Tab-separated table of C-alpha atoms in Angstrom:
chain	number	residue	atom	x	y	z
A	667	UNK	CA	0.000	0.000	0.000
A	668	UNK	CA	1.516	3.310	-1.045
A	669	UNK	CA	1.252	6.724	0.607
A	670	UNK	CA	-1.620	8.822	-0.790
A	671	UNK	CA	-0.945	12.549	-1.127
A	672	UNK	CA	-3.916	14.855	-1.656
A	673	UNK	CA	-3.777	18.010	-3.781
A	674	UNK	CA	-0.670	17.640	-5.997
A	675	UNK	CA	-1.600	20.573	-8.249
A	676	UNK	CA	-0.821	23.031	-5.440
A	677	UNK	CA	2.396	24.186	-3.799
A	678	UNK	CA	2.130	22.941	-0.201
A	679	UNK	CA	1.518	19.315	-1.269
A	680	UNK	CA	4.570	19.613	-3.504
A	681	UNK	CA	6.712	19.998	-0.360
A	682	UNK	CA	5.558	16.503	0.545
A	683	UNK	CA	6.084	15.077	-2.950
A	684	UNK	CA	9.629	16.497	-3.008
A	685	UNK	CA	10.401	14.851	0.305
A	686	UNK	CA	8.980	11.489	-0.782
A	687	UNK	CA	11.007	11.559	-4.011
A	688	UNK	CA	14.212	12.521	-2.138
A	689	UNK	CA	13.577	9.638	0.287
A	690	UNK	CA	12.743	7.190	-2.535
A	691	UNK	CA	9.290	6.452	-1.102
A	692	UNK	CA	6.514	5.334	-3.454
A	693	UNK	CA	3.324	7.356	-3.464
A	694	UNK	CA	0.175	8.086	-5.380
A	695	UNK	CA	-1.616	11.405	-5.691
A	696	UNK	CA	-5.302	12.275	-5.306
A	697	UNK	CA	-6.444	15.461	-7.037
A	698	UNK	CA	-8.344	18.098	-5.039
A	699	UNK	CA	-9.779	21.064	-6.927
A	700	UNK	CA	-9.661	24.104	-4.622
A	701	UNK	CA	-11.526	26.351	-7.040
A	702	UNK	CA	-14.398	23.858	-7.131
A	703	UNK	CA	-14.294	23.748	-3.318
A	704	UNK	CA	-13.375	20.061	-3.118
A	705	UNK	CA	-11.384	20.810	0.057
A	706	UNK	CA	-14.602	21.812	1.830
A	707	UNK	CA	-16.608	18.631	1.236
A	708	UNK	CA	-17.538	16.584	4.326
A	709	UNK	CA	-15.340	13.739	3.059
A	710	UNK	CA	-12.284	15.962	2.816
A	711	UNK	CA	-12.968	17.720	6.129
A	712	UNK	CA	-13.017	14.294	7.814
A	713	UNK	CA	-9.392	13.957	6.764
A	714	UNK	CA	-8.309	17.578	7.249
A	715	UNK	CA	-10.730	19.557	9.446
A	716	UNK	CA	-9.246	22.945	8.461
A	717	UNK	CA	-9.842	22.241	4.757
A	718	UNK	CA	-6.176	22.919	3.933
A	719	UNK	CA	-3.883	20.994	1.606
A	720	UNK	CA	-2.140	18.584	1.840
A	721	UNK	CA	-3.189	15.546	3.838
A	722	UNK	CA	-1.617	12.114	3.497
A	723	UNK	CA	-2.954	8.654	4.156
A	724	UNK	CA	-0.413	5.922	4.847
A	725	UNK	CA	-2.468	2.794	5.444
A	726	UNK	CA	-4.546	3.653	8.517
A	727	UNK	CA	-2.427	6.627	9.406
A	728	UNK	CA	-3.567	10.125	8.433
A	729	UNK	CA	-1.383	13.211	8.804
A	730	UNK	CA	-1.757	16.835	7.719
A	731	UNK	CA	0.382	20.028	7.686
A	732	UNK	CA	3.111	19.672	5.034
A	733	UNK	CA	5.979	20.558	7.397
A	734	UNK	CA	4.831	17.888	9.884
A	735	UNK	CA	4.572	15.345	7.075
A	736	UNK	CA	8.059	16.037	5.699
A	737	UNK	CA	9.587	15.849	9.208
A	738	UNK	CA	7.898	12.465	9.683
A	739	UNK	CA	9.140	10.878	6.472
A	740	UNK	CA	12.611	12.418	6.755
A	741	UNK	CA	13.015	10.757	10.147
A	742	UNK	CA	11.181	7.493	9.476
A	743	UNK	CA	13.337	6.828	6.419
A	744	UNK	CA	16.487	8.492	7.723
A	745	UNK	CA	18.836	5.876	6.314
A	746	UNK	CA	17.172	5.746	2.889
A	747	UNK	CA	17.609	8.294	0.073
A	748	UNK	CA	18.894	11.814	0.862
A	749	UNK	CA	19.512	12.645	4.523
A	750	UNK	CA	17.369	15.762	4.981
A	751	UNK	CA	17.861	16.188	8.743
A	752	UNK	CA	21.607	16.399	9.322
A	753	UNK	CA	23.840	14.199	11.421
A	754	UNK	CA	23.680	15.656	14.937
A	755	UNK	CA	20.975	16.909	17.267
A	756	UNK	CA	22.311	20.420	16.703
A	757	UNK	CA	22.120	19.976	12.907
A	758	UNK	CA	18.500	18.959	13.334
A	759	UNK	CA	17.923	21.984	15.554
A	760	UNK	CA	19.171	24.255	12.787
A	761	UNK	CA	17.048	22.470	10.174
A	762	UNK	CA	13.997	23.095	12.356
A	763	UNK	CA	15.058	26.697	12.942
A	764	UNK	CA	15.206	27.467	9.215
A	765	UNK	CA	12.000	25.497	8.592
A	766	UNK	CA	10.338	27.782	11.137
A	767	UNK	CA	11.909	30.841	9.457
A	768	UNK	CA	10.429	29.684	6.146
A	769	UNK	CA	7.035	29.140	7.780
A	770	UNK	CA	6.843	32.424	9.706
A	771	UNK	CA	9.020	34.954	7.852
A	772	UNK	CA	9.315	33.822	4.227
A	773	UNK	CA	6.011	32.107	3.510
A	774	UNK	CA	3.439	34.704	4.711
A	775	UNK	CA	4.478	37.624	2.469
A	776	UNK	CA	5.112	35.223	-0.437
A	777	UNK	CA	1.678	33.661	0.051
A	778	UNK	CA	0.129	37.146	-0.176
A	779	UNK	CA	1.899	37.725	-3.495
A	780	UNK	CA	0.731	34.326	-4.772
A	781	UNK	CA	-2.874	34.852	-3.687
A	782	UNK	CA	-3.204	38.416	-4.976
A	783	UNK	CA	-1.281	38.009	-8.218
A	784	UNK	CA	-2.032	34.409	-9.202
A	785	UNK	CA	-5.269	33.357	-7.540
A	786	UNK	CA	-7.458	36.473	-7.292
A	787	UNK	CA	-10.418	36.749	-7.810
A	788	UNK	CA	-10.792	33.163	-6.516
A	789	UNK	CA	-11.075	32.312	-2.808
A	790	UNK	CA	-12.665	35.718	-2.158
A	791	UNK	CA	-9.376	37.539	-2.806
A	792	UNK	CA	-9.709	41.025	-4.285
A	793	UNK	CA	-6.353	42.033	-5.749
A	794	UNK	CA	-4.916	44.748	-3.542
A	795	UNK	CA	-1.852	46.647	-4.751
A	796	UNK	CA	-1.013	47.900	-1.247
A	797	UNK	CA	-0.901	44.345	0.079
A	798	UNK	CA	1.295	43.365	-2.886
A	799	UNK	CA	3.725	46.240	-2.289
A	800	UNK	CA	3.938	45.723	1.471
A	801	UNK	CA	4.416	41.970	1.025
A	802	UNK	CA	7.208	42.526	-1.467
A	803	UNK	CA	8.915	44.917	0.993
A	804	UNK	CA	8.698	42.330	3.765
A	805	UNK	CA	10.041	39.590	1.505
A	806	UNK	CA	12.951	41.831	0.442
A	807	UNK	CA	14.050	42.167	4.072
A	808	UNK	CA	13.879	38.396	4.562
A	809	UNK	CA	15.842	37.758	1.371
A	810	UNK	CA	18.521	40.192	2.541
A	811	UNK	CA	18.992	38.049	5.651
A	812	UNK	CA	19.104	34.932	3.464
A	813	UNK	CA	21.754	36.571	1.259
A	814	UNK	CA	23.929	37.129	4.301
A	815	UNK	CA	23.335	33.606	5.622
A	816	UNK	CA	24.014	31.963	2.258
A	817	UNK	CA	27.240	33.928	1.862
A	818	UNK	CA	28.526	31.974	4.874
A	819	UNK	CA	26.744	28.653	4.444
A	820	UNK	CA	26.060	26.641	1.289
A	821	UNK	CA	22.540	25.746	2.420
A	822	UNK	CA	20.351	27.299	5.077
A	823	UNK	CA	21.015	24.867	7.932
A	824	UNK	CA	24.654	24.200	7.057
A	825	UNK	CA	26.692	22.545	4.330
A	826	UNK	CA	23.974	19.980	3.550
A	827	UNK	CA	20.672	20.219	1.632
A	828	UNK	CA	17.884	19.749	4.158
A	829	UNK	CA	14.137	19.999	4.748
A	830	UNK	CA	14.680	23.720	5.344
A	831	UNK	CA	15.846	24.362	1.764
A	832	UNK	CA	13.329	21.866	0.352
A	833	UNK	CA	10.433	23.661	2.014
A	834	UNK	CA	11.167	26.816	-0.001
A	835	UNK	CA	11.071	25.223	-3.434
A	836	UNK	CA	7.387	25.075	-4.427
A	837	UNK	CA	6.368	28.628	-3.507
A	838	UNK	CA	9.658	30.155	-4.716
A	839	UNK	CA	8.967	28.482	-8.024
A	840	UNK	CA	5.747	30.524	-8.131
A	841	UNK	CA	7.715	33.701	-7.239
A	842	UNK	CA	10.174	33.352	-10.133
A	843	UNK	CA	7.451	32.119	-12.497
A	844	UNK	CA	3.809	33.205	-12.573
A	845	UNK	CA	4.169	35.857	-9.831
A	846	UNK	CA	6.724	37.549	-12.124
A	847	UNK	CA	9.302	38.599	-9.521
A	848	UNK	CA	12.329	36.549	-10.495
A	849	UNK	CA	14.483	39.639	-9.966
A	850	UNK	CA	14.023	39.282	-6.200
A	851	UNK	CA	16.056	36.073	-6.374
A	852	UNK	CA	18.379	36.969	-9.262
A	853	UNK	CA	19.476	40.296	-7.760
A	854	UNK	CA	21.043	38.475	-4.806
A	855	UNK	CA	24.209	36.606	-5.741
A	856	UNK	CA	24.141	33.891	-3.059
A	857	UNK	CA	20.357	33.487	-2.961
A	858	UNK	CA	20.438	33.153	-6.747
A	859	UNK	CA	23.139	30.459	-6.650
A	860	UNK	CA	21.252	28.614	-3.900
A	861	UNK	CA	18.016	28.773	-5.895
A	862	UNK	CA	19.717	27.519	-9.067
A	863	UNK	CA	21.165	24.634	-7.065
A	864	UNK	CA	18.027	23.506	-5.235
A	865	UNK	CA	15.632	24.031	-8.134
A	866	UNK	CA	17.732	21.883	-10.449
A	867	UNK	CA	17.658	18.877	-8.140
A	868	UNK	CA	16.312	15.778	-9.945
A	869	UNK	CA	13.602	15.483	-7.274
A	870	UNK	CA	12.078	18.855	-8.233
A	871	UNK	CA	12.242	18.086	-11.929
A	872	UNK	CA	10.485	14.781	-11.210
A	873	UNK	CA	7.758	16.487	-9.133
A	874	UNK	CA	7.128	18.977	-11.952
A	875	UNK	CA	6.922	16.088	-14.404
A	876	UNK	CA	4.423	14.161	-12.237
A	877	UNK	CA	2.237	17.209	-11.705
A	878	UNK	CA	2.155	18.385	-15.317
B	1494	UNK	CA	26.844	26.256	31.959
B	1495	UNK	CA	23.187	27.280	31.968
B	1496	UNK	CA	21.144	27.888	28.865
B	1497	UNK	CA	20.795	31.606	28.138
B	1498	UNK	CA	17.377	32.684	26.876
B	1499	UNK	CA	17.158	36.168	25.377
B	1500	UNK	CA	13.769	37.862	25.398
B	1501	UNK	CA	11.295	39.648	27.663
B	1502	UNK	CA	9.155	37.545	30.010
B	1503	UNK	CA	6.079	39.465	28.808
B	1504	UNK	CA	6.376	38.139	25.237
B	1505	UNK	CA	4.636	34.950	24.094
B	1506	UNK	CA	7.510	33.290	22.259
B	1507	UNK	CA	10.044	33.409	25.119
B	1508	UNK	CA	7.285	32.098	27.430
B	1509	UNK	CA	6.877	29.081	25.130
B	1510	UNK	CA	10.574	28.264	25.520
B	1511	UNK	CA	10.619	28.781	29.290
B	1512	UNK	CA	7.570	26.523	29.743
B	1513	UNK	CA	9.448	23.793	27.865
B	1514	UNK	CA	12.671	24.269	29.849
B	1515	UNK	CA	10.714	24.088	33.127
B	1516	UNK	CA	8.935	20.892	31.933
B	1517	UNK	CA	12.340	19.250	31.428
B	1518	UNK	CA	14.016	20.784	34.462
B	1519	UNK	CA	16.668	22.509	32.349
B	1520	UNK	CA	18.453	25.341	34.179
B	1521	UNK	CA	18.413	28.638	32.364
B	1522	UNK	CA	19.126	32.318	32.723
B	1523	UNK	CA	16.654	34.797	31.207
B	1524	UNK	CA	18.322	37.852	29.718
B	1525	UNK	CA	15.740	40.527	29.082
B	1526	UNK	CA	15.543	42.253	25.698
B	1527	UNK	CA	13.651	45.532	25.826
B	1528	UNK	CA	11.301	45.587	22.851
B	1529	UNK	CA	9.918	49.036	23.732
B	1530	UNK	CA	13.316	50.642	23.165
B	1531	UNK	CA	13.888	48.549	20.013
B	1532	UNK	CA	16.762	46.633	21.566
B	1533	UNK	CA	15.872	43.692	19.316
B	1534	UNK	CA	16.638	45.757	16.208
B	1535	UNK	CA	20.094	46.853	17.355
B	1536	UNK	CA	23.274	45.383	15.817
B	1537	UNK	CA	24.244	43.449	18.978
B	1538	UNK	CA	20.974	41.560	18.985
B	1539	UNK	CA	20.825	41.151	15.207
B	1540	UNK	CA	24.144	39.303	15.455
B	1541	UNK	CA	22.291	36.667	17.446
B	1542	UNK	CA	18.949	36.744	15.630
B	1543	UNK	CA	19.179	38.345	12.185
B	1544	UNK	CA	15.401	38.803	11.852
B	1545	UNK	CA	15.327	40.872	15.056
B	1546	UNK	CA	12.888	38.543	16.809
B	1547	UNK	CA	12.741	37.015	20.281
B	1548	UNK	CA	13.647	34.567	21.673
B	1549	UNK	CA	17.102	33.241	20.893
B	1550	UNK	CA	18.917	30.722	23.097
B	1551	UNK	CA	22.638	30.222	23.621
B	1552	UNK	CA	23.633	26.831	24.973
B	1553	UNK	CA	27.401	26.919	25.251
B	1554	UNK	CA	28.625	27.391	21.684
B	1555	UNK	CA	25.272	26.451	20.199
B	1556	UNK	CA	22.818	29.188	19.280
B	1557	UNK	CA	19.234	28.589	18.165
B	1558	UNK	CA	16.239	30.786	17.403
B	1559	UNK	CA	12.531	30.272	16.555
B	1560	UNK	CA	10.685	29.159	19.707
B	1561	UNK	CA	9.102	26.078	18.111
B	1562	UNK	CA	12.517	24.900	16.861
B	1563	UNK	CA	13.958	25.472	20.341
B	1564	UNK	CA	11.269	23.452	22.124
B	1565	UNK	CA	11.652	20.592	19.623
B	1566	UNK	CA	15.431	20.626	20.226
B	1567	UNK	CA	15.159	20.414	24.013
B	1568	UNK	CA	12.310	17.884	23.899
B	1569	UNK	CA	14.555	15.661	21.783
B	1570	UNK	CA	17.744	16.316	23.782
B	1571	UNK	CA	16.066	15.592	27.140
B	1572	UNK	CA	13.490	13.162	25.809
B	1573	UNK	CA	14.472	10.568	28.419
B	1574	UNK	CA	13.108	12.823	31.148
B	1575	UNK	CA	9.620	12.894	29.619
B	1576	UNK	CA	9.041	10.752	26.537
B	1577	UNK	CA	5.420	11.784	26.159
B	1578	UNK	CA	6.108	15.437	25.456
B	1579	UNK	CA	7.251	14.686	21.913
B	1580	UNK	CA	5.690	11.262	21.355
B	1581	UNK	CA	6.977	7.756	22.066
B	1582	UNK	CA	6.703	6.554	18.459
B	1583	UNK	CA	7.410	8.345	15.189
B	1584	UNK	CA	3.684	8.377	14.413
B	1585	UNK	CA	2.898	10.007	17.781
B	1586	UNK	CA	5.726	12.497	17.249
B	1587	UNK	CA	4.330	13.429	13.839
B	1588	UNK	CA	0.912	14.113	15.389
B	1589	UNK	CA	2.635	16.432	17.887
B	1590	UNK	CA	4.309	18.177	14.925
B	1591	UNK	CA	0.960	18.345	13.101
B	1592	UNK	CA	-0.783	20.132	15.974
B	1593	UNK	CA	2.291	22.326	16.563
B	1594	UNK	CA	1.939	23.398	12.919
B	1595	UNK	CA	-1.797	23.999	13.443
B	1596	UNK	CA	-0.977	26.230	16.419
B	1597	UNK	CA	1.670	28.056	14.378
B	1598	UNK	CA	-0.477	28.657	11.300
B	1599	UNK	CA	-4.179	28.578	12.141
B	1600	UNK	CA	-4.113	29.776	15.752
B	1601	UNK	CA	-1.053	31.963	16.270
B	1602	UNK	CA	-1.564	34.286	13.301
B	1603	UNK	CA	-5.022	35.244	14.592
B	1604	UNK	CA	-3.852	35.812	18.181
B	1605	UNK	CA	-0.823	37.776	16.990
B	1606	UNK	CA	-3.014	40.101	14.903
B	1607	UNK	CA	-5.479	40.638	17.768
B	1608	UNK	CA	-2.653	41.417	20.237
B	1609	UNK	CA	-1.028	43.778	17.732
B	1610	UNK	CA	-4.282	45.623	17.028
B	1611	UNK	CA	-5.731	45.749	20.541
B	1612	UNK	CA	-2.590	46.184	22.631
B	1613	UNK	CA	0.530	47.169	20.691
B	1614	UNK	CA	-0.795	49.683	18.169
B	1615	UNK	CA	-2.752	51.793	20.705
B	1616	UNK	CA	0.306	51.825	22.959
B	1617	UNK	CA	2.296	53.278	20.059
B	1618	UNK	CA	-0.350	55.952	19.476
B	1619	UNK	CA	-2.135	54.287	16.547
B	1620	UNK	CA	-5.751	53.187	16.034
B	1621	UNK	CA	-7.103	49.659	16.377
B	1622	UNK	CA	-8.655	48.179	13.243
B	1623	UNK	CA	-11.738	46.691	14.872
B	1624	UNK	CA	-12.948	45.075	11.629
B	1625	UNK	CA	-9.699	43.144	11.445
B	1626	UNK	CA	-9.977	42.138	15.105
B	1627	UNK	CA	-13.538	40.960	14.525
B	1628	UNK	CA	-12.476	38.886	11.500
B	1629	UNK	CA	-9.684	37.251	13.479
B	1630	UNK	CA	-12.107	36.514	16.295
B	1631	UNK	CA	-14.492	34.800	13.857
B	1632	UNK	CA	-11.660	32.680	12.479
B	1633	UNK	CA	-10.605	31.763	16.010
B	1634	UNK	CA	-14.197	30.633	16.715
B	1635	UNK	CA	-13.817	28.162	13.827
B	1636	UNK	CA	-10.428	26.996	15.059
B	1637	UNK	CA	-11.718	26.456	18.596
B	1638	UNK	CA	-14.726	24.550	17.200
B	1639	UNK	CA	-12.283	22.144	15.583
B	1640	UNK	CA	-10.325	21.902	18.860
B	1641	UNK	CA	-13.600	21.160	20.703
B	1642	UNK	CA	-14.257	18.261	18.334
B	1643	UNK	CA	-10.701	16.982	18.648
B	1644	UNK	CA	-10.687	17.250	22.454
B	1645	UNK	CA	-13.959	15.344	22.696
B	1646	UNK	CA	-12.057	12.332	21.322
B	1647	UNK	CA	-8.679	12.845	23.014
B	1648	UNK	CA	-7.630	14.435	26.281
B	1649	UNK	CA	-4.998	16.505	24.555
B	1650	UNK	CA	-4.474	17.695	20.999
B	1651	UNK	CA	-1.997	15.060	19.816
B	1652	UNK	CA	-3.452	12.175	21.828
B	1653	UNK	CA	-3.933	11.242	25.432
B	1654	UNK	CA	-0.851	12.908	26.874
B	1655	UNK	CA	0.203	16.495	27.294
B	1656	UNK	CA	2.673	17.338	24.522
B	1657	UNK	CA	4.556	20.254	22.980
B	1658	UNK	CA	1.455	20.906	20.860
B	1659	UNK	CA	-0.627	21.778	23.936
B	1660	UNK	CA	2.303	23.639	25.560
B	1661	UNK	CA	2.720	25.807	22.479
B	1662	UNK	CA	-0.780	27.246	22.979
B	1663	UNK	CA	-0.235	28.413	26.568
B	1664	UNK	CA	1.138	31.920	25.907
B	1665	UNK	CA	-1.412	32.771	23.182
B	1666	UNK	CA	-4.434	31.551	25.125
B	1667	UNK	CA	-3.190	33.456	28.182
B	1668	UNK	CA	-3.319	36.654	26.105
B	1669	UNK	CA	-6.832	35.818	24.848
B	1670	UNK	CA	-8.098	35.155	28.381
B	1671	UNK	CA	-6.563	38.299	29.844
B	1672	UNK	CA	-5.557	41.446	27.981
B	1673	UNK	CA	-7.526	40.594	24.821
B	1674	UNK	CA	-10.737	39.965	26.809
B	1675	UNK	CA	-11.732	37.026	24.598
B	1676	UNK	CA	-11.979	34.402	27.317
B	1677	UNK	CA	-15.418	33.357	26.051
B	1678	UNK	CA	-13.680	31.598	23.141
B	1679	UNK	CA	-12.396	29.101	25.696
B	1680	UNK	CA	-15.087	29.250	28.387
B	1681	UNK	CA	-17.976	28.689	25.926
B	1682	UNK	CA	-16.552	25.319	24.870
B	1683	UNK	CA	-16.781	22.478	27.375
B	1684	UNK	CA	-13.795	20.393	26.302
B	1685	UNK	CA	-11.569	23.341	25.382
B	1686	UNK	CA	-12.368	24.848	28.803
B	1687	UNK	CA	-11.392	21.627	30.641
B	1688	UNK	CA	-8.245	21.354	28.549
B	1689	UNK	CA	-7.224	24.948	29.263
B	1690	UNK	CA	-7.777	24.508	33.020
B	1691	UNK	CA	-5.652	21.366	32.907
B	1692	UNK	CA	-2.705	22.682	30.892
B	1693	UNK	CA	-2.594	26.099	32.541
B	1694	UNK	CA	-2.354	24.466	35.969
B	1695	UNK	CA	0.774	22.506	35.172
B	1696	UNK	CA	3.611	23.381	37.570
B	1697	UNK	CA	5.934	24.353	34.703
B	1698	UNK	CA	3.460	26.940	33.384
B	1699	UNK	CA	2.816	28.240	36.876
B	1700	UNK	CA	6.558	28.886	37.226
B	1701	UNK	CA	6.496	30.897	33.987
B	1702	UNK	CA	3.537	32.874	35.343
B	1703	UNK	CA	5.417	33.554	38.589
B	1704	UNK	CA	8.246	35.053	36.564
B	1705	UNK	CA	5.706	36.987	34.469
B	1706	UNK	CA	4.134	38.418	37.624
B	1707	UNK	CA	7.535	39.436	38.897
B	1708	UNK	CA	7.735	36.805	41.557
B	1709	UNK	CA	10.183	34.345	40.038
């Protein structure tokens, strides 16, 4: 029985798919159409009561929140595929630190850009230029910190690719693509090199292929 | 060498870390950072935490920030002292992480906005956006409804033991019950109310509150 991942068309589930590919774990995907409100059906809400994507089913075991799911598989299959957690407790601490940075500092302004530029007028979003400008300003400040960090460290948590870098890939792909703000990455030498590195990993190319 | 925790006792995120350190009996020293005078945006502090946020911990040579990363680190490092706090199996641990993520994304953002609008902005001479506060309150009603359902099947969020997921809610709910005057969100829900009374009476949290009230 393979892991089922719900909602592959969207970015948060792609964090999970990336992790599963890096860890060489078989999976199947189940489409969920957000625009048609398929995340708000009673069946879906039984699995994920907040109506968010993704959720996974692994036999009898159900888990939601993409960053919880990737932590689970990275640890459960630690000795298989890419090691995404680091070797020591302190390495793991830093991976979690930068995962939290992604979740609290990087993701919120980027999500605003994605919702207002890509998804409005769906989901009740009315495109708001002030929100877009303020979000871009916030993201600039975060990227400046990343530029400094990545000038001293090859990847966010250290000299190894980890869950922390992986977690950035799907939404950053939106930023440099349909959101139309590639310059935010390209204008920063070390962020740009880091992005080129992580976005050319075979796992990401495979995820894009699967989700075409 | 004791763990140094940088941040004011009044702020939610340092409280989260202190609650965890008390649960595991880890000795620490709290070094206050004065947010009112923008100490957290000065070069000395930015060296430790480049985003200018509290808390940050220094444990010998090791430095770590982000409160939910810090509590995961100590729960793993001292796991032998209390296995239940971060799950005894990988599946239990993942459920703790799941509800920690729920707290971080569905719960915390709402509480943060309400605290900012009702407490911080007026203090700085600005005006509260009551529409925004009302929207956040409505969203919190939905979140607490889901918690009510969950807690009718389990004693705690991740299962039948107190875990980091419950602990992570303590500072935010304290704000709701007190300065934000939104205690009804908890009191109106039978299971959430029982859960809050239980977790807020834990000795570790009471020690944090003693420090908060200037008695620790």
